[in-house]
Short mmCIF file of C-alpha atoms in Angstrom, two decimals:
data_model
loop_
_atom_site.label_atom_id
_atom_site.label_comp_id
_atom_site.label_asym_id
_atom_site.label_seq_id
_atom_site.Cartn_x
_atom_site.Cartn_y
_atom_site.Cartn_z
CA UNK A 1 37.17 176.38 105.44
CA UNK A 2 33.61 175.79 106.72
CA UNK A 3 33.47 172.44 104.89
CA UNK A 4 36.69 171.28 106.56
CA UNK A 5 35.46 172.46 109.97
CA UNK A 6 32.16 170.60 109.53
CA UNK A 7 33.97 167.42 108.54
CA UNK A 8 36.20 167.50 111.61
CA UNK A 9 33.28 168.35 113.87
CA UNK A 10 31.31 165.42 112.45
CA UNK A 11 34.27 163.07 113.04
CA UNK A 12 34.68 164.27 116.63
CA UNK A 13 30.94 163.88 117.22
CA UNK A 14 31.20 160.21 116.25
CA UNK A 15 34.23 159.76 118.50
CA UNK A 16 36.82 159.51 115.73
CA UNK A 17 39.74 161.35 117.26
CA UNK A 18 42.92 159.50 116.40
CA UNK A 19 44.78 160.33 113.21
CA UNK A 20 44.56 156.83 111.75
CA UNK A 21 40.78 156.63 111.94
CA UNK A 22 40.43 160.18 110.63
CA UNK A 23 42.64 159.17 107.69
CA UNK A 24 40.49 156.11 107.02
CA UNK A 25 37.34 158.26 107.11
CA UNK A 26 38.77 160.64 104.51
CA UNK A 27 40.15 157.83 102.37
CA UNK A 28 36.86 155.93 102.27
CA UNK A 29 34.49 158.91 102.45
CA UNK A 30 32.90 157.75 105.69
CA UNK A 31 31.14 160.60 107.55
CA UNK A 32 33.08 163.06 105.40
CA UNK A 33 33.60 163.71 101.73
CA UNK A 34 36.25 161.42 100.25
CA UNK A 35 39.57 163.29 100.06
CA UNK A 36 42.76 161.27 99.48
CA UNK A 37 45.06 164.27 99.97
CA UNK A 38 43.60 164.92 103.42
CA UNK A 39 43.73 161.19 104.17
CA UNK A 40 47.47 161.21 103.35
CA UNK A 41 48.03 164.10 105.77
CA UNK A 42 46.44 162.11 108.59
CA UNK A 43 48.18 158.86 107.62
CA UNK A 44 51.50 160.73 107.82
CA UNK A 45 50.62 162.08 111.27
CA UNK A 46 49.56 158.64 112.49
CA UNK A 47 52.77 157.13 111.08
CA UNK A 48 54.82 159.75 112.96
CA UNK A 49 53.02 158.66 116.13
CA UNK A 50 54.07 155.06 115.51
CA UNK A 51 50.87 153.59 114.08
CA UNK A 52 52.03 150.62 111.99
CA UNK A 53 48.75 150.22 110.13
CA UNK A 54 48.98 153.85 109.07
CA UNK A 55 52.54 153.41 107.82
CA UNK A 56 51.48 150.44 105.70
CA UNK A 57 48.47 152.27 104.26
CA UNK A 58 50.52 155.43 103.66
CA UNK A 59 53.12 153.38 101.84
CA UNK A 60 50.50 151.73 99.65
CA UNK A 61 48.77 154.99 98.75
CA UNK A 62 51.92 156.95 97.94
CA UNK A 63 53.36 154.02 96.00
CA UNK A 64 50.17 153.91 93.92
CA UNK A 65 50.59 157.63 93.24
CA UNK A 66 54.17 157.04 92.08
CA UNK A 67 56.12 158.38 95.07
CA UNK A 68 58.29 155.32 95.67
CA UNK A 69 60.75 157.14 97.95
CA UNK A 70 58.01 158.13 100.40
CA UNK A 71 56.56 154.62 100.15
CA UNK A 72 59.96 153.16 101.10
CA UNK A 73 60.15 155.41 104.17
CA UNK A 74 56.60 154.55 105.19
CA UNK A 75 57.16 150.81 104.77
CA UNK A 76 60.39 151.05 106.79
CA UNK A 77 58.50 152.83 109.59
CA UNK A 78 56.08 149.90 109.75
CA UNK A 79 58.69 147.20 109.26
CA UNK A 80 60.87 148.31 112.17
CA UNK A 81 57.74 147.98 114.33
CA UNK A 82 57.34 144.36 113.18
CA UNK A 83 54.63 144.86 110.54
CA UNK A 84 55.15 141.86 108.26
CA UNK A 85 53.20 143.38 105.35
CA UNK A 86 55.30 146.55 105.48
CA UNK A 87 58.47 144.44 105.49
CA UNK A 88 57.21 142.41 102.53
CA UNK A 89 56.48 145.58 100.56
CA UNK A 90 59.87 147.04 101.43
CA UNK A 91 61.62 143.85 100.30
CA UNK A 92 59.57 143.87 97.08
CA UNK A 93 60.69 147.42 96.27
CA UNK A 94 64.31 146.57 97.09
CA UNK A 95 64.14 143.56 94.78
CA UNK A 96 63.30 145.94 91.91
CA UNK A 97 66.69 147.59 92.40
CA UNK A 98 65.46 150.77 94.10
CA UNK A 99 68.60 151.99 95.87
CA UNK A 100 66.78 153.70 98.74
CA UNK A 101 64.79 150.52 99.36
CA UNK A 102 67.99 148.45 99.31
CA UNK A 103 69.53 150.77 101.90
CA UNK A 104 66.38 150.66 104.04
CA UNK A 105 66.29 146.85 103.91
CA UNK A 106 69.91 146.88 105.09
CA UNK A 107 68.90 149.19 107.92
CA UNK A 108 65.93 146.96 108.77
CA UNK A 109 68.10 143.85 108.98
CA UNK A 110 70.63 145.78 111.08
CA UNK A 111 67.75 146.75 113.37
CA UNK A 112 66.82 143.06 113.57
CA UNK A 113 70.50 142.23 114.26
CA UNK A 114 70.83 140.10 111.14
CA UNK A 115 74.29 141.37 110.20
CA UNK A 116 74.78 139.05 107.22
CA UNK A 117 71.60 140.22 105.46
CA UNK A 118 72.23 143.81 106.51
CA UNK A 119 75.70 143.80 104.96
CA UNK A 120 74.37 142.21 101.76
CA UNK A 121 71.76 144.94 101.24
CA UNK A 122 74.10 147.76 102.24
CA UNK A 123 76.61 146.47 99.69
CA UNK A 124 73.95 146.50 96.96
CA UNK A 125 73.12 150.13 97.72
CA UNK A 126 76.80 151.08 98.10
CA UNK A 127 77.52 149.59 94.67
CA UNK A 128 75.12 152.23 93.34
CA UNK A 129 77.05 155.00 95.14
CA UNK A 130 74.55 155.43 97.98
CA UNK A 131 76.68 157.28 100.53
CA UNK A 132 74.62 156.35 103.59
CA UNK A 133 75.05 152.64 102.76
CA UNK A 134 78.82 153.14 102.46
CA UNK A 135 78.80 154.89 105.82
CA UNK A 136 76.79 152.09 107.48
CA UNK A 137 79.21 149.51 106.03
CA UNK A 138 82.11 151.47 107.52
CA UNK A 139 80.31 151.51 110.86
CA UNK A 140 79.68 147.78 110.71
CA UNK A 141 83.40 147.16 110.38
CA UNK A 142 84.28 149.80 112.98
CA UNK A 143 81.91 148.43 115.60
CA UNK A 144 83.12 144.86 115.00
CA UNK A 145 79.69 143.45 114.43
CA UNK A 146 79.91 139.73 114.23
CA UNK A 147 77.55 137.31 112.61
CA UNK A 148 78.15 133.61 112.83
CA UNK A 149 77.37 131.54 109.81
CA UNK A 150 78.27 127.90 110.21
CA UNK A 151 80.65 128.83 113.02
CA UNK A 152 82.64 131.31 110.92
CA UNK A 153 82.69 135.02 111.67
CA UNK A 154 81.31 136.81 108.64
CA UNK A 155 82.12 140.42 109.53
CA UNK A 156 85.48 140.96 111.19
CA UNK A 157 87.07 144.14 112.49
CA UNK A 158 89.21 145.22 109.57
CA UNK A 159 90.39 148.83 109.59
CA UNK A 160 91.31 148.74 105.90
CA UNK A 161 87.75 147.78 104.96
CA UNK A 162 86.40 150.37 107.35
CA UNK A 163 88.60 153.12 105.91
CA UNK A 164 87.76 152.07 102.38
CA UNK A 165 84.02 152.42 102.94
CA UNK A 166 84.39 155.71 104.79
CA UNK A 167 86.59 157.12 101.98
CA UNK A 168 84.05 156.08 99.36
CA UNK A 169 81.24 157.67 101.35
CA UNK A 170 83.30 160.81 101.94
CA UNK A 171 83.63 161.29 98.19
CA UNK A 172 79.84 161.54 98.18
CA UNK A 173 80.19 164.51 100.64
CA UNK A 174 78.70 162.94 103.74
CA UNK A 175 79.74 165.13 106.69
CA UNK A 176 79.25 162.26 109.17
CA UNK A 177 81.67 160.19 107.17
CA UNK A 178 84.28 162.93 106.91
CA UNK A 179 84.30 163.19 110.72
CA UNK A 180 84.72 159.42 111.11
CA UNK A 181 87.46 159.37 108.47
CA UNK A 182 89.43 162.11 110.22
CA UNK A 183 89.05 160.28 113.53
CA UNK A 184 90.18 156.94 112.08
CA UNK A 185 93.07 158.45 110.18
CA UNK A 186 94.33 159.97 113.42
CA UNK A 187 94.24 156.58 115.20
CA UNK A 188 95.87 154.79 112.27
CA UNK A 189 99.01 156.98 112.36
#
């Protein structure tokens, strides 16, 4: 306890107050004893506050330690805030076939309003029985998202496709999907 208190006091004395810089200090052992676990705590806090550099660094450190799922989430946090390196790392993990990364890339492209790419990545994750991807595919059909490719509409409103994806997701016990399925079934009758 005293050691931790002295470290924080030293950081505050030098004006290092924000979570990202505290994390860097612990990661590198600057002004404090090097402590990767404490650095990760502060990188997580900085990521939660929207610091894109922290999300990239968090992703790199947890990926190195073998926690690919947390790395995917961290890279997504940076990528949706336009961090190109975080997006590159997320795409790299998705290309390895990691289902969570495939889903997150789909979400990222949806966020960027690239419906064609979004659908492609959601379909990859859905093919591996990832319920959230099935749900997002159902939503994409329900909301009639349109993407033009050479003048042709790529995603059309098609209630049979929508119901199909929702039913598949419902078999994976997604409560959000069950609610949508009940609602759609009522309108279909």
